[in-house]
């Protein structure tokens, strides 16, 4: 058996077309486009690539970008100050702080300096709490994008065993909560999990969010399972051993072209939504 590929690029393209329509309407009514501020600290090449892609997708749907690039020597206080300033700037609708920031910066303090109504990447504790309680708010983009992709392929979740490998606050933990909210029975694994292979073998749905190339082996995948690979490692390698997993899975995401495009699509949709709310149109 060879799995059906979950084509994130194609699903994201449809979502972006809807956002472009929404942005055109906003721009006509308000007299300016929605604006996303992207903040990049340091020289990490992957982060530069991600931010460049996000800005280029913004341009494609008509969203304006405000780009801020800061040196790797930026302090927590300087970054917090900048994010507070952008939070108070009426010309900015959404703020994205590219993760990760250099090790000496308190990333959590920086995220919390983003005003919740501009937190279109869903990284503040307020957004996380809203998601956990099922209240209105901005979803964490990659987890929200993963759920959209599962929905686009009509993956049933109620009562299914879902295993998330990884528990980071921006990815593993929120995706586990979103799957739980959809009535899956969820196990969230991490670096201390005993016998990871046996846990993954029970999964109807596996989400790999580890940041270790091909950590999830193909032979661990239950035949017919749905495999979502959120990992992105150098050389376009995911966190799942794709070639062998594909032989066993029912549905699987490619890397690239799976989760990545969905993340950006959700970011831009949430930026349009933030702009509408900020302009009193929502
Ligand atoms: P992270 O903050 O480094 O978290 C990694 C998680 O994996 C941690 O919870 C860690 O456990 C767990 N882990 C590490 N080694 C493990 C092992 N041997 N067995 C089980 N769990 C293990 O990473 P992240 O930011 O969540 O990113 C994860 C991956 O997703 C990366 O490849 C990243 O590039 C990718 N990503 C993709 C997108 C996208 O848009 N496509 C967005 C964000 C991230 P502990 O908590 O115990 O340390």
PDB file of C-alpha atoms and ligand atoms in Angstrom, residues 50 54 99 142 165-172 189-193 196 208-212 215 229-233 237-239 258-264, ligand 1:
ATOM      1  CA  UNK A  50      10.689  31.472   6.641  1.00  0.00           C
ATOM      2  CA  UNK A  54       5.836  34.874   4.744  1.00  0.00           C
ATOM      3  CA  UNK A  99      10.863  31.656  16.432  1.00  0.00           C
ATOM      4  CA  UNK A 142       1.104  25.474  12.688  1.00  0.00           C
ATOM      5  CA  UNK A 165       5.570  13.485  19.245  1.00  0.00           C
ATOM      6  CA  UNK A 166       6.868  16.764  20.711  1.00  0.00           C
ATOM      7  CA  UNK A 167       5.452  19.119  23.350  1.00  0.00           C
ATOM      8  CA  UNK A 168       6.778  22.572  22.464  1.00  0.00           C
ATOM      9  CA  UNK A 169       4.496  25.477  23.414  1.00  0.00           C
ATOM     10  CA  UNK A 170       4.153  26.560  19.773  1.00  0.00           C
ATOM     11  CA  UNK A 171       3.557  23.170  18.217  1.00  0.00           C
ATOM     12  CA  UNK A 172       3.316  19.863  20.076  1.00  0.00           C
ATOM     13  CA  UNK A 189       5.189  12.280  23.763  1.00  0.00           C
ATOM     14  CA  UNK A 190       8.509  13.990  24.478  1.00  0.00           C
ATOM     15  CA  UNK A 191      12.181  13.285  25.035  1.00  0.00           C
ATOM     16  CA  UNK A 192      11.506  11.329  28.253  1.00  0.00           C
ATOM     17  CA  UNK A 193       8.754   9.121  26.801  1.00  0.00           C
ATOM     18  CA  UNK A 196       8.199   5.779  21.815  1.00  0.00           C
ATOM     19  CA  UNK A 208       5.601  14.418  14.404  1.00  0.00           C
ATOM     20  CA  UNK A 209       6.874  17.726  15.803  1.00  0.00           C
ATOM     21  CA  UNK A 210      10.327  16.969  17.112  1.00  0.00           C
ATOM     22  CA  UNK A 211      12.997  18.697  15.046  1.00  0.00           C
ATOM     23  CA  UNK A 212      15.023  15.472  14.659  1.00  0.00           C
ATOM     24  CA  UNK A 215      13.067  10.243  14.213  1.00  0.00           C
ATOM     25  CA  UNK A 229       5.030  15.465   9.561  1.00  0.00           C
ATOM     26  CA  UNK A 230       5.464  18.980  10.957  1.00  0.00           C
ATOM     27  CA  UNK A 231       9.241  18.663  11.045  1.00  0.00           C
ATOM     28  CA  UNK A 232      11.478  20.668   8.798  1.00  0.00           C
ATOM     29  CA  UNK A 233      15.182  19.864   8.919  1.00  0.00           C
ATOM     30  CA  UNK A 237      13.914  16.275   5.561  1.00  0.00           C
ATOM     31  CA  UNK A 238      10.998  15.867   7.948  1.00  0.00           C
ATOM     32  CA  UNK A 239      10.738  14.259  11.378  1.00  0.00           C
ATOM     33  CA  UNK A 258       2.554  19.620   3.702  1.00  0.00           C
ATOM     34  CA  UNK A 259       2.312  21.503   6.984  1.00  0.00           C
ATOM     35  CA  UNK A 260       4.494  24.513   6.026  1.00  0.00           C
ATOM     36  CA  UNK A 261       2.113  26.106   3.486  1.00  0.00           C
ATOM     37  CA  UNK A 262      -0.840  25.586   5.862  1.00  0.00           C
ATOM     38  CA  UNK A 263       1.005  27.514   8.597  1.00  0.00           C
ATOM     39  CA  UNK A 264       1.428  30.526   6.335  1.00  0.00           C
TER      40      UNK A 264
HETATM   41  P1  LIG B   1      11.273  22.236  19.859  1.00  0.00           P
HETATM   42  O1  LIG B   1      10.795  23.449  20.544  1.00  0.00           O
HETATM   43  O2  LIG B   1      12.729  21.945  19.789  1.00  0.00           O
HETATM   44  O3  LIG B   1      10.550  20.969  20.550  1.00  0.00           O
HETATM   45  C1  LIG B   1      10.886  19.663  20.186  1.00  0.00           C
HETATM   46  C2  LIG B   1      10.072  18.683  20.990  1.00  0.00           C
HETATM   47  O4  LIG B   1      10.472  17.382  20.603  1.00  0.00           O
HETATM   48  C3  LIG B   1      10.296  18.784  22.502  1.00  0.00           C
HETATM   49  O5  LIG B   1       9.053  18.699  23.173  1.00  0.00           O
HETATM   50  C4  LIG B   1      11.181  17.600  22.815  1.00  0.00           C
HETATM   51  O6  LIG B   1      10.945  17.009  24.089  1.00  0.00           O
HETATM   52  C5  LIG B   1      10.736  16.597  21.758  1.00  0.00           C
HETATM   53  N1  LIG B   1      11.808  15.629  21.495  1.00  0.00           N
HETATM   54  C6  LIG B   1      13.126  15.873  21.256  1.00  0.00           C
HETATM   55  N2  LIG B   1      13.781  14.709  21.085  1.00  0.00           N
HETATM   56  C7  LIG B   1      12.874  13.730  21.229  1.00  0.00           C
HETATM   57  C8  LIG B   1      12.952  12.313  21.186  1.00  0.00           C
HETATM   58  N3  LIG B   1      14.098  11.680  20.950  1.00  0.00           N
HETATM   59  N4  LIG B   1      11.815  11.599  21.385  1.00  0.00           N
HETATM   60  C9  LIG B   1      10.641  12.238  21.622  1.00  0.00           C
HETATM   61  N5  LIG B   1      10.491  13.585  21.671  1.00  0.00           N
HETATM   62  C10 LIG B   1      11.603  14.302  21.482  1.00  0.00           C
HETATM   63  O7  LIG B   1      10.754  22.172  18.359  1.00  0.00           O
HETATM   64  P2  LIG B   1       9.451  22.860  17.670  1.00  0.00           P
HETATM   65  O8  LIG B   1       9.658  24.311  17.579  1.00  0.00           O
HETATM   66  O9  LIG B   1       8.214  22.316  18.272  1.00  0.00           O
HETATM   67  O10 LIG B   1       9.616  22.272  16.181  1.00  0.00           O
HETATM   68  C11 LIG B   1       9.532  20.892  15.924  1.00  0.00           C
HETATM   69  C12 LIG B   1       9.742  20.669  14.419  1.00  0.00           C
HETATM   70  O11 LIG B   1       8.696  21.326  13.697  1.00  0.00           O
HETATM   71  C13 LIG B   1      11.041  21.233  13.855  1.00  0.00           C
HETATM   72  O12 LIG B   1      11.493  20.390  12.825  1.00  0.00           O
HETATM   73  C14 LIG B   1      10.625  22.581  13.259  1.00  0.00           C
HETATM   74  O13 LIG B   1      11.457  22.987  12.187  1.00  0.00           O
HETATM   75  C15 LIG B   1       9.249  22.228  12.753  1.00  0.00           C
HETATM   76  N6  LIG B   1       8.343  23.381  12.619  1.00  0.00           N
HETATM   77  C16 LIG B   1       7.678  23.500  11.453  1.00  0.00           C
HETATM   78  C17 LIG B   1       6.801  24.543  11.275  1.00  0.00           C
HETATM   79  C18 LIG B   1       6.066  24.649   9.986  1.00  0.00           C
HETATM   80  O14 LIG B   1       5.460  25.668   9.728  1.00  0.00           O
HETATM   81  N7  LIG B   1       6.106  23.627   9.153  1.00  0.00           N
HETATM   82  C19 LIG B   1       6.580  25.471  12.296  1.00  0.00           C
HETATM   83  C20 LIG B   1       7.251  25.309  13.511  1.00  0.00           C
HETATM   84  C21 LIG B   1       8.135  24.250  13.652  1.00  0.00           C
HETATM   85  P3  LIG B   1      11.244  17.768  25.508  1.00  0.00           P
HETATM   86  O15 LIG B   1      10.096  18.725  25.684  1.00  0.00           O
HETATM   87  O16 LIG B   1      11.248  16.663  26.487  1.00  0.00           O
HETATM   88  O17 LIG B   1      12.560  18.465  25.318  1.00  0.00           O
END
